[in-house]
Amino acid sequence: MKMGKPMFIAATVLLVAVIVAISAMTLAQGPRTSLVEMISHSGSSAEVNDLYEGNTTIPYFGIPINSYDPADFVTEEGVVEYIGGESQVGINVNAKSGDIDWQQVKNSGDVDFAMIRVGHRETVKGRIIPDPQFAKNMDGAAEAGLPVGVYFYSKAVTEAEAEAEAKFVLDQLHGRSVTYPIAFYWEFDLKDDGTQDENSRTVRCNGDQVTGFIETFCGMVKTAGYDPCYYADKNMAYKRLDLSRLSAYDLWYAEFVPIPSFYYDFKIWQYTKEGNVPGISVKVPISISLKKY
């Protein structure tokens, strides 16, 4: 059916009017000033407007929220920079990163600190395995004058195992200088379709238990006089963890996007696992520390 000229003109005028109305509303609202905007909260849940997901429901905790401005995260050629204040760029490495030329890493000027893996717990058998490159990486970074933190890749399924992991990390440090946090890195093992791997020991754990593992590990680290932190992505932090029990410890937040979008406070943001760094032959994760340690 052909549209007559008067009807076409009327439709065009209506479309223009809608565009003008939307533009006016956008201008009236002004630029977005928070990463996640609170809409309302009641009891243990809150409705927020997420930068990427739009309106969504999250758990409500009476803990500090982030105050970062989205405009302060600037991306150029895949590299994110925070311009809202002092920040430091970090990498995390382990034995899979190969032999690292730490002096080249330092001289590049691209990296301010490194998070070095101390070891990991096996996915199935559950044994603690030292990272074979740990001492070499710690010594190389120190000789190059690059500050470090460390992390343990956990598969703990009891608080006793988390305690053993913290003791292992503290023993391995042997008084080495650590400027950045000692991090607890725990995540579920997933299959390609996103479901949990039933062959992994992590399948038996729930969010309340994992929260307890973090409390145990970070509590021991703090008692030993170090800065503790824990690693989590949006799904883990919102859907599994009780963040109200973890507010005494810094969150190392992972979200692989140009601008992080998480309602609660975080101190370190990992924005990619595909970073290129001079002196390292493979791609490595890159984070931005928004706190001066």
GROMACS .gro file of C-alpha atoms in nm:
model
  293
    1MET     CA    1   0.000   0.000   0.000
    2LYS     CA    2   0.145   0.335  -0.106
    3MET     CA    3   0.171   0.615   0.146
    4GLY     CA    4   0.007   0.936   0.023
    5LYS     CA    5   0.202   1.260   0.031
    6PRO     CA    6   0.005   1.420   0.319
    7MET     CA    7   0.045   1.104   0.527
    8PHE     CA    8   0.420   1.090   0.449
    9ILE     CA    9   0.462   1.452   0.556
   10ALA     CA   10   0.267   1.386   0.877
   11ALA     CA   11   0.480   1.080   0.956
   12THR     CA   12   0.802   1.274   0.893
   13VAL     CA   13   0.690   1.558   1.118
   14LEU     CA   14   0.603   1.309   1.393
   15LEU     CA   15   0.944   1.139   1.365
   16VAL     CA   16   1.125   1.472   1.386
   17ALA     CA   17   0.914   1.567   1.687
   18VAL     CA   18   1.007   1.240   1.864
   19ILE     CA   19   1.380   1.292   1.794
   20VAL     CA   20   1.362   1.649   1.921
   21ALA     CA   21   1.177   1.535   2.235
   22ILE     CA   22   1.434   1.263   2.310
   23SER     CA   23   1.720   1.507   2.254
   24ALA     CA   24   1.559   1.759   2.486
   25MET     CA   25   1.516   1.496   2.758
   26THR     CA   26   1.880   1.388   2.724
   27LEU     CA   27   2.001   1.747   2.749
   28ALA     CA   28   1.778   1.810   3.047
   29GLN     CA   29   1.918   1.506   3.228
   30GLY     CA   30   2.273   1.618   3.162
   31PRO     CA   31   2.578   1.387   3.129
   32ARG     CA   32   2.593   1.075   3.343
   33THR     CA   33   2.799   1.139   3.658
   34SER     CA   34   2.805   0.794   3.819
   35LEU     CA   35   2.892   0.449   3.696
   36VAL     CA   36   2.577   0.297   3.843
   37GLU     CA   37   2.284   0.517   3.943
   38MET     CA   38   2.056   0.422   4.230
   39ILE     CA   39   1.685   0.426   4.143
   40SER     CA   40   1.542   0.285   4.467
   41HIS     CA   41   1.608   0.033   4.741
   42SER     CA   42   1.395  -0.161   4.981
   43GLY     CA   43   1.514  -0.414   5.233
   44SER     CA   44   1.789  -0.632   5.093
   45SER     CA   45   1.754  -0.537   4.725
   46ALA     CA   46   1.801  -0.226   4.514
   47GLU     CA   47   1.708  -0.120   4.163
   48VAL     CA   48   1.990   0.056   3.984
   49ASN     CA   49   2.067   0.181   3.636
   50ASP     CA   50   2.379   0.006   3.513
   51LEU     CA   51   2.591   0.162   3.241
   52TYR     CA   52   2.560  -0.151   3.026
   53GLU     CA   53   2.264  -0.347   3.156
   54GLY     CA   54   2.017  -0.065   3.209
   55ASN     CA   55   1.773  -0.101   3.499
   56THR     CA   56   1.858  -0.408   3.704
   57THR     CA   57   1.817  -0.543   4.056
   58ILE     CA   58   2.117  -0.599   4.284
   59PRO     CA   59   2.163  -0.690   4.651
   60TYR     CA   60   2.153  -0.385   4.878
   61PHE     CA   61   2.431  -0.350   5.135
   62GLY     CA   62   2.494  -0.051   5.360
   63ILE     CA   63   2.858  -0.030   5.257
   64PRO     CA   64   3.063   0.235   5.072
   65ILE     CA   65   2.970   0.287   4.708
   66ASN     CA   66   3.204   0.395   4.430
   67SER     CA   67   3.230   0.764   4.349
   68TYR     CA   68   3.414   0.745   4.018
   69ASP     CA   69   3.298   0.963   3.729
   70PRO     CA   70   3.249   0.779   3.397
   71ALA     CA   71   3.406   1.074   3.214
   72ASP     CA   72   3.735   1.009   3.396
   73PHE     CA   73   3.793   0.678   3.216
   74VAL     CA   74   3.946   0.744   2.874
   75THR     CA   75   4.029   0.475   2.618
   76GLU     CA   76   4.282   0.520   2.338
   77GLU     CA   77   4.386   0.231   2.113
   78GLY     CA   78   4.252  -0.022   2.363
   79VAL     CA   79   4.440   0.126   2.659
   80VAL     CA   80   4.233   0.271   2.942
   81GLU     CA   81   4.353   0.568   3.143
   82TYR     CA   82   4.198   0.714   3.457
   83ILE     CA   83   4.223   1.093   3.459
   84GLY     CA   84   4.016   1.166   3.769
   85GLY     CA   85   4.311   1.161   4.007
   86GLU     CA   86   4.621   0.965   4.092
   87SER     CA   87   4.621   0.609   3.963
   88GLN     CA   88   4.870   0.334   3.881
   89VAL     CA   89   4.874   0.075   3.604
   90GLY     CA   90   4.944  -0.283   3.702
   91ILE     CA   91   4.982  -0.627   3.549
   92ASN     CA   92   4.937  -0.972   3.698
   93VAL     CA   93   5.171  -1.250   3.597
   94ASN     CA   94   5.242  -1.615   3.669
   95ALA     CA   95   5.453  -1.897   3.529
   96LYS     CA   96   5.246  -1.898   3.208
   97SER     CA   97   5.374  -1.545   3.139
   98GLY     CA   98   5.714  -1.697   3.058
   99ASP     CA   99   6.053  -1.541   3.126
  100ILE     CA  100   5.996  -1.171   3.183
  101ASP     CA  101   6.246  -0.895   3.107
  102TRP     CA  102   6.155  -0.686   3.411
  103GLN     CA  103   6.391  -0.403   3.325
  104GLN     CA  104   6.219  -0.366   2.988
  105VAL     CA  105   5.881  -0.370   3.161
  106LYS     CA  106   5.995  -0.093   3.393
  107ASN     CA  107   6.166   0.110   3.119
  108SER     CA  108   5.854   0.104   2.900
  109GLY     CA  109   5.685   0.346   3.139
  110ASP     CA  110   5.357   0.158   3.081
  111VAL     CA  111   5.355  -0.034   3.409
  112ASP     CA  112   5.365   0.103   3.764
  113PHE     CA  113   5.329  -0.222   3.960
  114ALA     CA  114   5.291  -0.597   3.922
  115MET     CA  115   5.074  -0.855   4.097
  116ILE     CA  116   5.279  -1.177   4.104
  117ARG     CA  117   5.127  -1.519   4.164
  118VAL     CA  118   5.269  -1.707   4.461
  119GLY     CA  119   5.096  -2.032   4.376
  120HIS     CA  120   4.764  -2.205   4.319
  121ARG     CA  121   4.553  -2.490   4.451
  122GLU     CA  122   4.470  -2.771   4.211
  123THR     CA  123   4.118  -2.779   4.065
  124VAL     CA  124   4.056  -3.151   4.131
  125LYS     CA  125   4.312  -3.294   4.374
  126GLY     CA  126   4.335  -2.977   4.580
  127ARG     CA  127   4.709  -2.970   4.643
  128ILE     CA  128   4.884  -2.635   4.689
  129ILE     CA  129   5.133  -2.584   4.405
  130PRO     CA  130   5.401  -2.312   4.426
  131ASP     CA  131   5.439  -2.098   4.115
  132PRO     CA  132   5.779  -2.202   3.970
  133GLN     CA  133   5.848  -1.846   3.852
  134PHE     CA  134   5.752  -1.673   4.178
  135ALA     CA  135   6.099  -1.610   4.323
  136LYS     CA  136   6.243  -1.517   3.983
  137ASN     CA  137   5.961  -1.272   3.916
  138MET     CA  138   5.986  -1.117   4.262
  139ASP     CA  139   6.363  -1.074   4.231
  140GLY     CA  140   6.340  -0.940   3.876
  141ALA     CA  141   6.077  -0.683   3.964
  142ALA     CA  142   6.273  -0.574   4.271
  143GLU     CA  143   6.595  -0.534   4.074
  144ALA     CA  144   6.411  -0.325   3.815
  145GLY     CA  145   6.262  -0.106   4.088
  146LEU     CA  146   5.903  -0.206   4.016
  147PRO     CA  147   5.669  -0.228   4.319
  148VAL     CA  148   5.474  -0.550   4.359
  149GLY     CA  149   5.179  -0.716   4.522
  150VAL     CA  150   5.110  -1.088   4.516
  151TYR     CA  151   4.811  -1.316   4.473
  152PHE     CA  152   4.712  -1.677   4.534
  153TYR     CA  153   4.479  -1.855   4.292
  154SER     CA  154   4.256  -2.046   4.530
  155LYS     CA  155   4.034  -2.349   4.494
  156ALA     CA  156   3.969  -2.374   4.866
  157VAL     CA  157   3.652  -2.555   4.968
  158THR     CA  158   3.686  -2.505   5.345
  159GLU     CA  159   3.796  -2.219   5.566
  160ALA     CA  160   4.079  -2.442   5.690
  161GLU     CA  161   4.209  -2.461   5.332
  162ALA     CA  162   4.184  -2.083   5.294
  163GLU     CA  163   4.383  -2.049   5.617
  164ALA     CA  164   4.646  -2.289   5.483
  165GLU     CA  165   4.669  -2.083   5.163
  166ALA     CA  166   4.725  -1.760   5.357
  167LYS     CA  167   4.996  -1.929   5.567
  168PHE     CA  168   5.160  -2.062   5.249
  169VAL     CA  169   5.169  -1.713   5.094
  170LEU     CA  170   5.310  -1.550   5.407
  171ASP     CA  171   5.576  -1.822   5.437
  172GLN     CA  172   5.678  -1.780   5.072
  173LEU     CA  173   5.731  -1.406   5.109
  174HIS     CA  174   6.021  -1.459   5.349
  175GLY     CA  175   6.023  -1.091   5.440
  176ARG     CA  176   6.020  -0.971   5.079
  177SER     CA  177   5.898  -0.616   5.024
  178VAL     CA  178   5.533  -0.601   4.913
  179THR     CA  179   5.388  -0.257   4.843
  180TYR     CA  180   5.059  -0.356   4.684
  181PRO     CA  181   4.805  -0.597   4.834
  182ILE     CA  182   4.816  -0.969   4.895
  183ALA     CA  183   4.515  -1.085   4.698
  184PHE     CA  184   4.283  -1.384   4.730
  185TYR     CA  185   4.175  -1.492   4.381
  186TRP     CA  186   3.890  -1.746   4.390
  187GLU     CA  187   3.651  -1.826   4.107
  188PHE     CA  188   3.424  -2.109   4.001
  189ASP     CA  189   3.548  -2.340   3.726
  190LEU     CA  190   3.313  -2.311   3.430
  191LYS     CA  191   3.262  -2.510   3.114
  192ASP     CA  192   3.245  -2.351   2.769
  193ASP     CA  193   2.868  -2.312   2.797
  194GLY     CA  194   2.903  -2.110   3.118
  195THR     CA  195   2.777  -2.382   3.352
  196GLN     CA  196   2.984  -2.503   3.645
  197ASP     CA  197   3.234  -2.781   3.583
  198GLU     CA  198   3.108  -3.076   3.789
  199ASN     CA  199   3.460  -3.222   3.789
  200SER     CA  200   3.599  -2.924   3.980
  201ARG     CA  201   3.607  -2.917   4.357
  202THR     CA  202   3.458  -2.563   4.346
  203VAL     CA  203   3.120  -2.699   4.235
  204ARG     CA  204   3.040  -2.792   4.596
  205CYS     CA  205   3.072  -2.431   4.724
  206ASN     CA  206   2.806  -2.164   4.768
  207GLY     CA  207   2.844  -1.788   4.801
  208ASP     CA  208   2.823  -1.787   5.180
  209GLN     CA  209   3.112  -2.034   5.198
  210VAL     CA  210   3.326  -1.838   4.951
  211THR     CA  211   3.264  -1.521   5.151
  212GLY     CA  212   3.398  -1.711   5.452
  213PHE     CA  213   3.709  -1.819   5.259
  214ILE     CA  214   3.779  -1.456   5.172
  215GLU     CA  215   3.728  -1.344   5.532
  216THR     CA  216   3.966  -1.612   5.658
  217PHE     CA  217   4.243  -1.544   5.405
  218CYS     CA  218   4.223  -1.164   5.420
  219GLY     CA  219   4.195  -1.164   5.798
  220MET     CA  220   4.522  -1.357   5.834
  221VAL     CA  221   4.696  -1.130   5.583
  222LYS     CA  222   4.579  -0.819   5.768
  223THR     CA  223   4.692  -0.961   6.103
  224ALA     CA  224   5.034  -1.021   5.949
  225GLY     CA  225   5.060  -0.649   5.868
  226TYR     CA  226   4.991  -0.654   5.493
  227ASP     CA  227   4.713  -0.499   5.282
  228PRO     CA  228   4.468  -0.774   5.183
  229CYS     CA  229   4.226  -0.767   4.892
  230TYR     CA  230   4.004  -1.010   4.706
  231TYR     CA  231   3.929  -1.058   4.336
  232ALA     CA  232   3.575  -1.077   4.196
  233ASP     CA  233   3.381  -0.999   3.881
  234LYS     CA  234   3.031  -0.849   3.868
  235ASN     CA  235   2.853  -1.184   3.867
  236MET     CA  236   3.044  -1.317   4.168
  237ALA     CA  237   3.018  -0.992   4.364
  238TYR     CA  238   2.646  -0.937   4.309
  239LYS     CA  239   2.510  -1.292   4.296
  240ARG     CA  240   2.737  -1.491   4.528
  241LEU     CA  241   2.924  -1.285   4.786
  242ASP     CA  242   2.796  -1.114   5.100
  243LEU     CA  243   2.977  -0.785   5.048
  244SER     CA  244   2.865  -0.655   5.387
  245ARG     CA  245   3.104  -0.907   5.547
  246LEU     CA  246   3.392  -0.799   5.323
  247SER     CA  247   3.382  -0.419   5.353
  248ALA     CA  248   3.703  -0.417   5.559
  249TYR     CA  249   3.895  -0.548   5.257
  250ASP     CA  250   3.963  -0.387   4.919
  251LEU     CA  251   3.794  -0.530   4.611
  252TRP     CA  252   4.003  -0.604   4.302
  253TYR     CA  253   3.718  -0.581   4.052
  254ALA     CA  254   3.722  -0.746   3.708
  255GLU     CA  255   3.508  -0.622   3.420
  256PHE     CA  256   3.641  -0.625   3.067
  257VAL     CA  257   3.482  -0.308   2.932
  258PRO     CA  258   3.600   0.050   2.857
  259ILE     CA  259   3.435   0.189   3.173
  260PRO     CA  260   3.369  -0.017   3.489
  261SER     CA  261   3.007  -0.041   3.600
  262PHE     CA  262   2.974  -0.162   3.958
  263TYR     CA  263   2.771   0.004   4.233
  264TYR     CA  264   2.993  -0.064   4.532
  265ASP     CA  265   3.341   0.064   4.601
  266PHE     CA  266   3.645  -0.103   4.448
  267LYS     CA  267   4.012  -0.004   4.466
  268ILE     CA  268   4.165  -0.192   4.173
  269TRP     CA  269   3.995  -0.254   3.838
  270GLN     CA  270   4.114  -0.523   3.595
  271TYR     CA  271   3.988  -0.413   3.254
  272THR     CA  272   4.149  -0.664   3.016
  273LYS     CA  273   4.326  -0.998   3.004
  274GLU     CA  274   4.472  -0.918   2.662
  275GLY     CA  275   4.731  -0.651   2.743
  276ASN     CA  276   5.056  -0.612   2.549
  277VAL     CA  277   5.357  -0.515   2.761
  278PRO     CA  278   5.718  -0.472   2.643
  279GLY     CA  279   5.938  -0.738   2.801
  280ILE     CA  280   5.660  -1.000   2.816
  281SER     CA  281   5.609  -1.230   2.517
  282VAL     CA  282   5.244  -1.319   2.591
  283LYS     CA  283   4.933  -1.114   2.662
  284VAL     CA  284   4.876  -1.031   3.027
  285PRO     CA  285   4.590  -0.891   3.235
  286ILE     CA  286   4.607  -0.517   3.305
  287SER     CA  287   4.455  -0.339   3.603
  288ILE     CA  288   4.427   0.019   3.725
  289SER     CA  289   4.479   0.087   4.094
  290LEU     CA  290   4.262   0.377   4.205
  291LYS     CA  291   4.420   0.378   4.549
  292LYS     CA  292   4.771   0.477   4.650
  293TYR     CA  293   4.919   0.182   4.834
   0.00000   0.00000   0.00000
